PDB file of C-alpha atoms in Angstrom:
ATOM      1  CA  MET A   1     161.881   6.008 125.823  1.00 86.00           C
ATOM      2  CA  ILE A   2     160.361   4.929 122.416  1.00 91.00           C
ATOM      3  CA  ALA A   3     159.190   1.561 123.947  1.00 92.00           C
ATOM      4  CA  THR A   4     157.343   3.496 126.679  1.00 94.00           C
ATOM      5  CA  ARG A   5     155.546   5.677 124.068  1.00 95.00           C
ATOM      6  CA  VAL A   6     154.595   2.592 122.020  1.00 95.00           C
ATOM      7  CA  PHE A   7     153.301   0.870 125.099  1.00 96.00           C
ATOM      8  CA  VAL A   8     151.193   3.952 126.131  1.00 96.00           C
ATOM      9  CA  VAL A   9     149.734   4.162 122.613  1.00 95.00           C
ATOM     10  CA  VAL A  10     148.939   0.424 122.558  1.00 95.00           C
ATOM     11  CA  ALA A  11     147.372   0.533 126.029  1.00 95.00           C
ATOM     12  CA  LEU A  12     145.206   3.561 125.200  1.00 95.00           C
ATOM     13  CA  THR A  13     144.018   1.895 121.988  1.00 95.00           C
ATOM     14  CA  ALA A  14     143.213  -1.205 123.945  1.00 95.00           C
ATOM     15  CA  LEU A  15     141.092   0.914 126.364  1.00 95.00           C
ATOM     16  CA  VAL A  16     139.242   3.042 123.886  1.00 96.00           C
ATOM     17  CA  LEU A  17     138.657   0.841 120.945  1.00 95.00           C
ATOM     18  CA  PRO A  18     136.354  -1.774 122.561  1.00 95.00           C
ATOM     19  CA  GLY A  19     134.076   1.078 123.826  1.00 95.00           C
ATOM     20  CA  ILE A  20     133.917   2.604 120.351  1.00 95.00           C
ATOM     21  CA  MET A  21     133.123  -0.780 118.771  1.00 96.00           C
ATOM     22  CA  LEU A  22     130.431  -1.494 121.432  1.00 96.00           C
ATOM     23  CA  THR A  23     128.774   2.051 120.940  1.00 94.00           C
ATOM     24  CA  ILE A  24     128.655   1.470 117.186  1.00 94.00           C
ATOM     25  CA  SER A  25     127.144  -2.016 117.611  1.00 95.00           C
ATOM     26  CA  ILE A  26     124.495  -0.825 120.064  1.00 95.00           C
ATOM     27  CA  GLN A  27     123.581   2.145 117.734  1.00 95.00           C
ATOM     28  CA  THR A  28     123.376  -0.130 114.726  1.00 95.00           C
ATOM     29  CA  ASP A  29     120.969  -2.570 116.667  1.00 95.00           C
ATOM     30  CA  THR A  30     118.799   0.239 117.981  1.00 95.00           C
ATOM     31  CA  ALA A  31     118.591   1.950 114.589  1.00 96.00           C
ATOM     32  CA  THR A  32     117.670  -1.278 112.852  1.00 96.00           C
ATOM     33  CA  GLY A  33     114.945  -2.131 115.401  1.00 94.00           C
ATOM     34  CA  THR A  34     113.431   1.345 115.480  1.00 94.00           C
ATOM     35  CA  CYS A  35     113.445   1.465 111.637  1.00 95.00           C
ATOM     36  CA  ALA A  36     111.712  -1.829 111.383  1.00 94.00           C
ATOM     37  CA  VAL A  37     108.920  -0.505 113.751  1.00 93.00           C
ATOM     38  CA  TYR A  38     108.579   2.675 111.855  1.00 93.00           C
ATOM     39  CA  ALA A  39     108.446   0.843 108.496  1.00 94.00           C
ATOM     40  CA  ARG A  40     105.613  -1.471 109.786  1.00 93.00           C
ATOM     41  CA  HIS A  41     103.704   1.504 111.105  1.00 92.00           C
ATOM     42  CA  TYR A  42     104.208   4.251 108.493  1.00 91.00           C
ATOM     43  CA  ALA A  43     104.760   1.973 105.337  1.00 92.00           C
ATOM     44  CA  PRO A  44     102.780  -1.133 105.976  1.00 92.00           C
ATOM     45  CA  ASP A  45     103.070  -2.255 102.283  1.00 92.00           C
ATOM     46  CA  SER A  46     106.857  -2.268 102.381  1.00 93.00           C
ATOM     47  CA  VAL A  47     108.736  -5.541 102.381  1.00 94.00           C
ATOM     48  CA  GLY A  48     111.572  -4.480 104.635  1.00 93.00           C
ATOM     49  CA  SER A  49     113.487  -1.558 106.200  1.00 95.00           C
ATOM     50  CA  SER A  50     116.865  -0.169 106.069  1.00 95.00           C
ATOM     51  CA  ALA A  51     118.612   2.024 108.632  1.00 96.00           C
ATOM     52  CA  ARG A  52     121.693   3.902 107.390  1.00 95.00           C
ATOM     53  CA  PHE A  53     124.116   6.309 108.954  1.00 95.00           C
ATOM     54  CA  GLU A  54     124.512   9.231 106.476  1.00 95.00           C
ATOM     55  CA  LEU A  55     126.613  12.371 107.116  1.00 95.00           C
ATOM     56  CA  PHE A  56     124.980  14.341 104.213  1.00 93.00           C
ATOM     57  CA  ALA A  57     121.351  13.340 104.452  1.00 88.00           C
ATOM     58  CA  PRO A  58     118.543  15.897 103.673  1.00 84.00           C
ATOM     59  CA  ALA A  59     117.362  15.696 107.309  1.00 85.00           C
ATOM     60  CA  GLY A  60     120.837  16.288 108.653  1.00 89.00           C
ATOM     61  CA  PRO A  61     123.643  13.942 109.682  1.00 95.00           C
ATOM     62  CA  GLY A  62     122.722  10.745 111.555  1.00 95.00           C
ATOM     63  CA  TRP A  63     120.727   7.600 111.143  1.00 96.00           C
ATOM     64  CA  GLN A  64     118.129   7.550 108.460  1.00 96.00           C
ATOM     65  CA  CYS A  65     115.153   5.089 108.117  1.00 96.00           C
ATOM     66  CA  TYR A  66     114.050   3.854 104.677  1.00 95.00           C
ATOM     67  CA  ALA A  67     111.274   1.486 103.699  1.00 96.00           C
ATOM     68  CA  LEU A  68     112.083  -1.041 100.969  1.00 95.00           C
ATOM     69  CA  ASN A  69     109.695  -2.202  98.281  1.00 92.00           C
ATOM     70  CA  THR A  70     109.727  -5.450  96.156  1.00 89.00           C
ATOM     71  CA  GLU A  71     112.075  -3.939  93.607  1.00 88.00           C
ATOM     72  CA  GLY A  72     114.610  -2.887  96.279  1.00 80.00           C
ATOM     73  CA  ASP A  73     113.829   0.929  95.951  1.00 92.00           C
ATOM     74  CA  ALA A  74     114.109   2.804  99.248  1.00 93.00           C
ATOM     75  CA  THR A  75     111.614   5.364 100.375  1.00 93.00           C
ATOM     76  CA  PHE A  76     112.598   7.766 103.207  1.00 94.00           C
ATOM     77  CA  ILE A  77     110.475   7.373 106.400  1.00 93.00           C
ATOM     78  CA  ALA A  78     112.123   9.276 109.152  1.00 91.00           C
ATOM     79  CA  PRO A  79     115.395  10.648 110.491  1.00 93.00           C
ATOM     80  CA  LEU A  80     116.521   8.699 113.610  1.00 93.00           C
ATOM     81  CA  GLY A  81     119.129  11.239 114.696  1.00 91.00           C
ATOM     82  CA  LEU A  82     122.837  10.915 115.618  1.00 92.00           C
ATOM     83  CA  ILE A  83     122.077   8.629 118.633  1.00 91.00           C
ATOM     84  CA  PRO A  84     118.919   6.522 117.690  1.00 91.00           C
ATOM     85  CA  SER A  85     116.383   5.850 120.425  1.00 87.00           C
ATOM     86  CA  THR A  86     113.483   3.496 120.860  1.00 82.00           C
ATOM     87  CA  PRO A  87     110.389   4.141 118.605  1.00 80.00           C
ATOM     88  CA  HIS A  88     108.162   7.100 119.453  1.00 74.00           C
ATOM     89  CA  ALA A  89     105.212   8.738 117.679  1.00 72.00           C
ATOM     90  CA  LEU A  90     106.360  10.956 114.774  1.00 64.00           C
ATOM     91  CA  ARG A  91     104.639  14.295 114.176  1.00 63.00           C
TER      92      ARG A  91
END
């Protein structure tokens, strides 16, 4: 009985965990790319960009885009949302 429960838990984990890891990887890549485009367009003097997932951000939970200067300071550019998308014009 216990062996069956352990097997079911291991099998469900093996089915669900790869999907979660793939989703996080795709979101990270999309947020990084979108943030780089926004940084080039809205902060052309920046030396880089940083996309971060923040639960308690001023714009709400989700991915946030920051432009980086030569000292490493981050300037907020735009919220990317819980599920980042390809770049689009900001209002």
